[in-house]
Short mmCIF file of C-alpha atoms in Angstrom, two decimals:
data_model
loop_
_atom_site.label_atom_id
_atom_site.label_comp_id
_atom_site.label_asym_id
_atom_site.label_seq_id
_atom_site.Cartn_x
_atom_site.Cartn_y
_atom_site.Cartn_z
CA UNK H 1 -36.68 3.84 4.96
CA UNK H 2 -38.56 5.79 7.31
CA UNK H 3 -36.13 8.67 7.18
CA UNK H 4 -36.35 8.86 3.35
CA UNK H 5 -33.04 7.30 2.83
CA UNK H 6 -32.77 5.04 -0.46
CA UNK H 7 -31.07 1.76 -0.52
CA UNK H 8 -30.24 -0.44 -3.41
CA UNK H 9 -30.47 -4.20 -3.57
CA UNK H 10 -30.29 -7.10 -6.11
CA UNK H 11 -32.56 -10.15 -6.17
CA UNK H 12 -30.45 -13.16 -5.31
CA UNK H 13 -33.37 -15.45 -5.58
CA UNK H 14 -37.12 -15.87 -6.01
CA UNK H 15 -38.66 -18.20 -3.36
CA UNK H 16 -42.20 -19.46 -3.98
CA UNK H 17 -44.27 -20.03 -0.99
CA UNK H 18 -47.92 -21.02 -1.54
CA UNK H 19 -49.32 -18.75 -4.30
CA UNK H 20 -47.18 -16.01 -3.41
CA UNK H 21 -43.42 -15.16 -4.47
CA UNK H 22 -40.71 -13.78 -2.08
CA UNK H 23 -37.34 -12.11 -3.19
CA UNK H 24 -34.21 -12.51 -1.18
CA UNK H 25 -32.27 -9.35 -1.49
CA UNK H 26 -28.79 -8.49 -0.91
CA UNK H 27 -27.43 -4.81 -0.73
CA UNK H 28 -25.60 -4.03 -3.80
CA UNK H 29 -22.60 -2.59 -2.08
CA UNK H 30 -22.34 -5.75 -0.10
CA UNK H 31 -21.05 -7.82 -2.90
CA UNK H 32 -18.28 -5.36 -3.98
CA UNK H 33 -14.98 -6.18 -2.56
CA UNK H 34 -12.95 -3.14 -1.02
CA UNK H 35 -9.74 -4.53 -2.19
CA UNK H 36 -8.82 -3.08 -5.52
CA UNK H 37 -6.47 -6.07 -6.12
CA UNK H 38 -8.82 -8.64 -5.29
CA UNK H 39 -10.34 -10.96 -7.72
CA UNK H 40 -12.62 -12.46 -5.16
CA UNK H 41 -12.33 -16.27 -4.35
CA UNK H 42 -8.80 -15.34 -4.69
CA UNK H 43 -7.88 -15.85 -0.85
CA UNK H 44 -8.58 -12.41 0.35
CA UNK H 45 -11.61 -13.20 2.47
CA UNK H 46 -14.21 -10.79 1.40
CA UNK H 47 -16.39 -13.51 0.14
CA UNK H 48 -16.52 -14.92 3.66
CA UNK H 49 -17.82 -11.82 5.14
CA UNK H 50 -21.49 -12.27 6.42
CA UNK H 51 -23.97 -10.23 4.50
CA UNK H 52 -27.51 -9.07 5.79
CA UNK H 53 -30.13 -10.33 3.54
CA UNK H 54 -33.61 -9.35 3.24
CA UNK H 55 -36.77 -11.12 2.45
CA UNK H 56 -39.59 -9.12 0.77
CA UNK H 57 -42.99 -10.36 -0.56
CA UNK H 58 -43.40 -9.65 -4.23
CA UNK H 59 -46.95 -7.83 -4.89
CA UNK H 60 -48.31 -5.80 -7.77
CA UNK H 61 -49.23 -2.10 -7.34
CA UNK H 62 -52.29 -0.28 -8.76
CA UNK H 63 -50.09 0.27 -12.09
CA UNK H 64 -49.55 -3.42 -12.36
CA UNK H 65 -45.91 -2.86 -11.39
CA UNK H 66 -44.04 -5.32 -8.98
CA UNK H 67 -43.40 -3.99 -5.74
CA UNK H 68 -41.52 -5.30 -2.69
CA UNK H 69 -43.42 -5.51 0.59
CA UNK H 70 -42.33 -6.32 4.13
CA UNK H 71 -43.54 -9.89 4.90
CA UNK H 72 -45.53 -10.79 8.16
CA UNK H 73 -43.66 -12.57 10.93
CA UNK H 74 -45.52 -15.59 9.71
CA UNK H 75 -44.59 -15.37 6.15
CA UNK H 76 -41.09 -14.56 6.99
CA UNK H 77 -40.52 -17.95 8.92
CA UNK H 78 -42.28 -19.80 6.06
CA UNK H 79 -39.81 -18.27 3.41
CA UNK H 80 -36.73 -19.01 5.68
CA UNK H 81 -37.72 -22.47 5.90
CA UNK H 82 -38.24 -22.79 2.20
CA UNK H 83 -35.08 -21.12 1.70
CA UNK H 84 -33.16 -23.30 3.77
CA UNK H 85 -34.79 -26.38 2.12
CA UNK H 86 -33.67 -25.12 -1.26
CA UNK H 87 -30.21 -24.49 -0.13
CA UNK H 88 -30.17 -28.28 1.17
CA UNK H 89 -31.16 -29.46 -2.26
CA UNK H 90 -28.62 -27.31 -4.21
CA UNK H 91 -26.01 -28.77 -2.01
CA UNK H 92 -27.12 -32.34 -2.47
CA UNK H 93 -27.36 -31.83 -6.33
CA UNK H 94 -23.75 -30.37 -6.21
CA UNK H 95 -22.43 -33.71 -4.50
#
């Protein structure tokens, strides 16, 4: 961040929008249960906690490596809509 702090995320999903790709990122510590006896989905409720997710555009730097870039407000809205549509499709396929 602006203060030099490092945070770690995992890619939950890649969402293509137009000719660009966007990553849905979840903080790594957000999917770790704090209950040592928990096996998640065992009724502890930890999987019900809301988790902040982040959207990042995937670009390529001058070395050819993929980097995450903050999307514009317009891109954010496009990705949010595309993500919601993907989730609806997955729910329909699961039924």
